[in-house]
Amino acid sequence: MRHRKAGRKLGRNPAQRKALFRQMAISMILHERITTTDAKAKAIRPIVEKLVTIGREDTPANRKLVMSRLDHPLAVVKLFEIISPRFAETPGGYTRINKLEPRRGDAAEMALIEFVN
C-alpha cells in the first residue's frame, strides 16, 4: 500500500526523476510556460514556486542555493533579475496550471503550466 508516501514516481528511478525536474524547472524559468503532462505539471509546480520564493531575496547565498539546484547560469540570472522581482509582494501562488486536450498519440492528459503575471 502507498499510504503516506508523498511525491510522484513518474515511472523513473530517483536520478532520472531529479534530472527531469531540474530540466523542467530550467525550461519553466527560461520560457515562462511549458506544455507537459498533467502529472508532471503538478509535480513541478512546488519546485518552481520554492525557487521563486528563494529568488525574491537576492543574496549571494540564495544565488548559490538556486545554482546548486538548477546548475544553469542563464536560468539563475533570469530568475533573480526578471521573474522573482515580479512576485516581490505576492505571498505565493506564482504559477497556474491549465488543462489542455489529450495528447494525440497516447491520449495522455496534457497541461500548460505558466507564471501568473
mmCIF file with all atom_site columns, C-alpha atoms in Angstrom:
data_model
loop_
_atom_site.group_PDB
_atom_site.id
_atom_site.type_symbol
_atom_site.label_atom_id
_atom_site.label_alt_id
_atom_site.label_comp_id
_atom_site.label_asym_id
_atom_site.label_entity_id
_atom_site.label_seq_id
_atom_site.pdbx_PDB_ins_code
_atom_site.Cartn_x
_atom_site.Cartn_y
_atom_site.Cartn_z
_atom_site.occupancy
_atom_site.B_iso_or_equiv
_atom_site.pdbx_formal_charge
_atom_site.auth_seq_id
_atom_site.auth_comp_id
_atom_site.auth_asym_id
_atom_site.auth_atom_id
_atom_site.pdbx_PDB_model_num
ATOM 1   C CA . MET A 1 1   ? 0.000  0.000  0.000   1.00 0.00 ? 1   MET A CA 1
ATOM 2   C CA . ARG A 1 2   ? 1.135  3.542  -0.713  1.00 0.00 ? 2   ARG A CA 1
ATOM 3   C CA . HIS A 1 3   ? -0.225 5.161  2.398   1.00 0.00 ? 3   HIS A CA 1
ATOM 4   C CA . ARG A 1 4   ? 1.619  8.343  3.437   1.00 0.00 ? 4   ARG A CA 1
ATOM 5   C CA . LYS A 1 5   ? 4.052  8.182  0.520   1.00 0.00 ? 5   LYS A CA 1
ATOM 6   C CA . ALA A 1 6   ? 4.453  11.677 -0.909  1.00 0.00 ? 6   ALA A CA 1
ATOM 7   C CA . GLY A 1 7   ? 5.510  12.573 -4.426  1.00 0.00 ? 7   GLY A CA 1
ATOM 8   C CA . ARG A 1 8   ? 5.083  11.047 -7.851  1.00 0.00 ? 8   ARG A CA 1
ATOM 9   C CA . LYS A 1 9   ? 7.449  8.465  -9.313  1.00 0.00 ? 9   LYS A CA 1
ATOM 10  C CA . LEU A 1 10  ? 6.528  9.134  -12.963 1.00 0.00 ? 10  LEU A CA 1
ATOM 11  C CA . GLY A 1 11  ? 7.931  5.745  -13.990 1.00 0.00 ? 11  GLY A CA 1
ATOM 12  C CA . ARG A 1 12  ? 11.536 6.770  -13.357 1.00 0.00 ? 12  ARG A CA 1
ATOM 13  C CA . ASN A 1 13  ? 14.290 5.954  -10.917 1.00 0.00 ? 13  ASN A CA 1
ATOM 14  C CA . PRO A 1 14  ? 15.356 8.712  -8.479  1.00 0.00 ? 14  PRO A CA 1
ATOM 15  C CA . ALA A 1 15  ? 18.272 10.005 -10.572 1.00 0.00 ? 15  ALA A CA 1
ATOM 16  C CA . GLN A 1 16  ? 16.167 10.257 -13.724 1.00 0.00 ? 16  GLN A CA 1
ATOM 17  C CA . ARG A 1 17  ? 13.350 11.927 -11.790 1.00 0.00 ? 17  ARG A CA 1
ATOM 18  C CA . LYS A 1 18  ? 15.731 14.505 -10.309 1.00 0.00 ? 18  LYS A CA 1
ATOM 19  C CA . ALA A 1 19  ? 17.149 15.255 -13.770 1.00 0.00 ? 19  ALA A CA 1
ATOM 20  C CA . LEU A 1 20  ? 13.640 15.553 -15.223 1.00 0.00 ? 20  LEU A CA 1
ATOM 21  C CA . PHE A 1 21  ? 12.528 18.005 -12.540 1.00 0.00 ? 21  PHE A CA 1
ATOM 22  C CA . ARG A 1 22  ? 15.737 20.053 -12.910 1.00 0.00 ? 22  ARG A CA 1
ATOM 23  C CA . GLN A 1 23  ? 15.342 20.357 -16.681 1.00 0.00 ? 23  GLN A CA 1
ATOM 24  C CA . MET A 1 24  ? 11.628 21.160 -16.428 1.00 0.00 ? 24  MET A CA 1
ATOM 25  C CA . ALA A 1 25  ? 12.348 23.879 -13.849 1.00 0.00 ? 25  ALA A CA 1
ATOM 26  C CA . ILE A 1 26  ? 15.025 25.365 -16.131 1.00 0.00 ? 26  ILE A CA 1
ATOM 27  C CA . SER A 1 27  ? 12.642 25.328 -19.103 1.00 0.00 ? 27  SER A CA 1
ATOM 28  C CA . MET A 1 28  ? 9.888  26.858 -16.990 1.00 0.00 ? 28  MET A CA 1
ATOM 29  C CA . ILE A 1 29  ? 12.150 29.719 -15.914 1.00 0.00 ? 29  ILE A CA 1
ATOM 30  C CA . LEU A 1 30  ? 13.641 30.362 -19.360 1.00 0.00 ? 30  LEU A CA 1
ATOM 31  C CA . HIS A 1 31  ? 10.395 30.162 -21.365 1.00 0.00 ? 31  HIS A CA 1
ATOM 32  C CA . GLU A 1 32  ? 7.944  31.143 -18.574 1.00 0.00 ? 32  GLU A CA 1
ATOM 33  C CA . ARG A 1 33  ? 5.488  28.460 -19.755 1.00 0.00 ? 33  ARG A CA 1
ATOM 34  C CA . ILE A 1 34  ? 5.735  24.842 -20.767 1.00 0.00 ? 34  ILE A CA 1
ATOM 35  C CA . THR A 1 35  ? 3.324  22.246 -22.085 1.00 0.00 ? 35  THR A CA 1
ATOM 36  C CA . THR A 1 36  ? 3.641  18.858 -20.411 1.00 0.00 ? 36  THR A CA 1
ATOM 37  C CA . THR A 1 37  ? 1.537  16.076 -18.985 1.00 0.00 ? 37  THR A CA 1
ATOM 38  C CA . ASP A 1 38  ? -0.806 16.899 -16.140 1.00 0.00 ? 38  ASP A CA 1
ATOM 39  C CA . ALA A 1 39  ? 1.073  14.719 -13.633 1.00 0.00 ? 39  ALA A CA 1
ATOM 40  C CA . LYS A 1 40  ? 4.430  16.329 -14.475 1.00 0.00 ? 40  LYS A CA 1
ATOM 41  C CA . ALA A 1 41  ? 2.930  19.822 -14.236 1.00 0.00 ? 41  ALA A CA 1
ATOM 42  C CA . LYS A 1 42  ? 1.548  19.048 -10.785 1.00 0.00 ? 42  LYS A CA 1
ATOM 43  C CA . ALA A 1 43  ? 4.902  17.614 -9.704  1.00 0.00 ? 43  ALA A CA 1
ATOM 44  C CA . ILE A 1 44  ? 6.987  20.563 -10.971 1.00 0.00 ? 44  ILE A CA 1
ATOM 45  C CA . ARG A 1 45  ? 4.748  23.293 -9.559  1.00 0.00 ? 45  ARG A CA 1
ATOM 46  C CA . PRO A 1 46  ? 6.014  23.231 -5.925  1.00 0.00 ? 46  PRO A CA 1
ATOM 47  C CA . ILE A 1 47  ? 9.626  23.008 -7.093  1.00 0.00 ? 47  ILE A CA 1
ATOM 48  C CA . VAL A 1 48  ? 9.344  26.132 -9.260  1.00 0.00 ? 48  VAL A CA 1
ATOM 49  C CA . GLU A 1 49  ? 7.372  28.054 -6.644  1.00 0.00 ? 49  GLU A CA 1
ATOM 50  C CA . LYS A 1 50  ? 10.006 27.342 -3.989  1.00 0.00 ? 50  LYS A CA 1
ATOM 51  C CA . LEU A 1 51  ? 12.739 28.553 -6.349  1.00 0.00 ? 51  LEU A CA 1
ATOM 52  C CA . VAL A 1 52  ? 10.824 31.796 -6.963  1.00 0.00 ? 52  VAL A CA 1
ATOM 53  C CA . THR A 1 53  ? 10.384 32.283 -3.208  1.00 0.00 ? 53  THR A CA 1
ATOM 54  C CA . ILE A 1 54  ? 14.130 31.844 -2.679  1.00 0.00 ? 54  ILE A CA 1
ATOM 55  C CA . GLY A 1 55  ? 14.802 34.240 -5.568  1.00 0.00 ? 55  GLY A CA 1
ATOM 56  C CA . ARG A 1 56  ? 12.742 37.032 -4.032  1.00 0.00 ? 56  ARG A CA 1
ATOM 57  C CA . GLU A 1 57  ? 15.679 37.890 -1.761  1.00 0.00 ? 57  GLU A CA 1
ATOM 58  C CA . ASP A 1 58  ? 18.774 38.426 -3.906  1.00 0.00 ? 58  ASP A CA 1
ATOM 59  C CA . THR A 1 59  ? 21.737 37.428 -1.743  1.00 0.00 ? 59  THR A CA 1
ATOM 60  C CA . PRO A 1 60  ? 24.895 35.531 -2.700  1.00 0.00 ? 60  PRO A CA 1
ATOM 61  C CA . ALA A 1 61  ? 23.803 32.629 -0.504  1.00 0.00 ? 61  ALA A CA 1
ATOM 62  C CA . ASN A 1 62  ? 20.438 32.407 -2.264  1.00 0.00 ? 62  ASN A CA 1
ATOM 63  C CA . ARG A 1 63  ? 22.089 32.560 -5.677  1.00 0.00 ? 63  ARG A CA 1
ATOM 64  C CA . LYS A 1 64  ? 24.395 29.694 -4.696  1.00 0.00 ? 64  LYS A CA 1
ATOM 65  C CA . LEU A 1 65  ? 21.446 27.699 -3.378  1.00 0.00 ? 65  LEU A CA 1
ATOM 66  C CA . VAL A 1 66  ? 19.435 28.125 -6.582  1.00 0.00 ? 66  VAL A CA 1
ATOM 67  C CA . MET A 1 67  ? 22.532 27.433 -8.704  1.00 0.00 ? 67  MET A CA 1
ATOM 68  C CA . SER A 1 68  ? 23.084 24.186 -6.802  1.00 0.00 ? 68  SER A CA 1
ATOM 69  C CA . ARG A 1 69  ? 19.541 23.123 -7.628  1.00 0.00 ? 69  ARG A CA 1
ATOM 70  C CA . LEU A 1 70  ? 19.426 24.262 -11.268 1.00 0.00 ? 70  LEU A CA 1
ATOM 71  C CA . ASP A 1 71  ? 23.056 24.286 -12.460 1.00 0.00 ? 71  ASP A CA 1
ATOM 72  C CA . HIS A 1 72  ? 22.155 26.670 -15.304 1.00 0.00 ? 72  HIS A CA 1
ATOM 73  C CA . PRO A 1 73  ? 23.615 30.214 -15.060 1.00 0.00 ? 73  PRO A CA 1
ATOM 74  C CA . LEU A 1 74  ? 21.182 31.847 -17.508 1.00 0.00 ? 74  LEU A CA 1
ATOM 75  C CA . ALA A 1 75  ? 18.168 30.453 -15.673 1.00 0.00 ? 75  ALA A CA 1
ATOM 76  C CA . VAL A 1 76  ? 19.525 31.692 -12.333 1.00 0.00 ? 76  VAL A CA 1
ATOM 77  C CA . VAL A 1 77  ? 20.087 35.201 -13.716 1.00 0.00 ? 77  VAL A CA 1
ATOM 78  C CA . LYS A 1 78  ? 16.606 35.324 -15.242 1.00 0.00 ? 78  LYS A CA 1
ATOM 79  C CA . LEU A 1 79  ? 15.033 34.032 -12.030 1.00 0.00 ? 79  LEU A CA 1
ATOM 80  C CA . PHE A 1 80  ? 16.703 36.651 -9.826  1.00 0.00 ? 80  PHE A CA 1
ATOM 81  C CA . GLU A 1 81  ? 16.515 39.639 -12.190 1.00 0.00 ? 81  GLU A CA 1
ATOM 82  C CA . ILE A 1 82  ? 13.221 39.189 -14.071 1.00 0.00 ? 82  ILE A CA 1
ATOM 83  C CA . ILE A 1 83  ? 10.869 36.629 -12.551 1.00 0.00 ? 83  ILE A CA 1
ATOM 84  C CA . SER A 1 84  ? 11.272 36.945 -8.780  1.00 0.00 ? 84  SER A CA 1
ATOM 85  C CA . PRO A 1 85  ? 11.010 40.776 -8.666  1.00 0.00 ? 85  PRO A CA 1
ATOM 86  C CA . ARG A 1 86  ? 7.592  40.404 -10.352 1.00 0.00 ? 86  ARG A CA 1
ATOM 87  C CA . PHE A 1 87  ? 6.363  38.466 -7.329  1.00 0.00 ? 87  PHE A CA 1
ATOM 88  C CA . ALA A 1 88  ? 8.031  40.563 -4.607  1.00 0.00 ? 88  ALA A CA 1
ATOM 89  C CA . GLU A 1 89  ? 4.702  41.443 -2.989  1.00 0.00 ? 89  GLU A CA 1
ATOM 90  C CA . THR A 1 90  ? 2.846  38.201 -3.773  1.00 0.00 ? 90  THR A CA 1
ATOM 91  C CA . PRO A 1 91  ? 2.733  35.695 -0.892  1.00 0.00 ? 91  PRO A CA 1
ATOM 92  C CA . GLY A 1 92  ? 2.708  32.586 -3.107  1.00 0.00 ? 92  GLY A CA 1
ATOM 93  C CA . GLY A 1 93  ? 0.754  31.071 -5.953  1.00 0.00 ? 93  GLY A CA 1
ATOM 94  C CA . TYR A 1 94  ? 3.150  32.140 -8.698  1.00 0.00 ? 94  TYR A CA 1
ATOM 95  C CA . THR A 1 95  ? 2.111  29.509 -11.245 1.00 0.00 ? 95  THR A CA 1
ATOM 96  C CA . ARG A 1 96  ? -1.092 28.355 -12.901 1.00 0.00 ? 96  ARG A CA 1
ATOM 97  C CA . ILE A 1 97  ? -1.922 25.011 -14.491 1.00 0.00 ? 97  ILE A CA 1
ATOM 98  C CA . ASN A 1 98  ? -4.405 24.991 -17.381 1.00 0.00 ? 98  ASN A CA 1
ATOM 99  C CA . LYS A 1 99  ? -5.689 21.683 -18.708 1.00 0.00 ? 99  LYS A CA 1
ATOM 100 C CA . LEU A 1 100 ? -5.352 21.073 -22.445 1.00 0.00 ? 100 LEU A CA 1
ATOM 101 C CA . GLU A 1 101 ? -6.718 18.485 -24.859 1.00 0.00 ? 101 GLU A CA 1
ATOM 102 C CA . PRO A 1 102 ? -5.366 14.933 -24.539 1.00 0.00 ? 102 PRO A CA 1
ATOM 103 C CA . ARG A 1 103 ? -2.188 14.167 -26.458 1.00 0.00 ? 103 ARG A CA 1
ATOM 104 C CA . ARG A 1 104 ? -2.897 12.680 -29.850 1.00 0.00 ? 104 ARG A CA 1
ATOM 105 C CA . GLY A 1 105 ? -0.537 9.721  -29.696 1.00 0.00 ? 105 GLY A CA 1
ATOM 106 C CA . ASP A 1 106 ? -1.429 8.148  -26.372 1.00 0.00 ? 106 ASP A CA 1
ATOM 107 C CA . ALA A 1 107 ? -4.314 10.294 -25.049 1.00 0.00 ? 107 ALA A CA 1
ATOM 108 C CA . ALA A 1 108 ? -2.265 11.436 -22.045 1.00 0.00 ? 108 ALA A CA 1
ATOM 109 C CA . GLU A 1 109 ? -3.801 14.344 -20.149 1.00 0.00 ? 109 GLU A CA 1
ATOM 110 C CA . MET A 1 110 ? -1.854 17.474 -21.090 1.00 0.00 ? 110 MET A CA 1
ATOM 111 C CA . ALA A 1 111 ? -1.469 20.734 -19.205 1.00 0.00 ? 111 ALA A CA 1
ATOM 112 C CA . LEU A 1 112 ? 0.069  24.174 -19.669 1.00 0.00 ? 112 LEU A CA 1
ATOM 113 C CA . ILE A 1 113 ? 1.970  25.466 -16.643 1.00 0.00 ? 113 ILE A CA 1
ATOM 114 C CA . GLU A 1 114 ? 2.889  29.156 -16.664 1.00 0.00 ? 114 GLU A CA 1
ATOM 115 C CA . PHE A 1 115 ? 3.712  32.050 -14.383 1.00 0.00 ? 115 PHE A CA 1
ATOM 116 C CA . VAL A 1 116 ? 0.684  34.102 -13.336 1.00 0.00 ? 116 VAL A CA 1
ATOM 117 C CA . ASN A 1 117 ? 1.900  37.629 -14.185 1.00 0.00 ? 117 ASN A CA 1
#
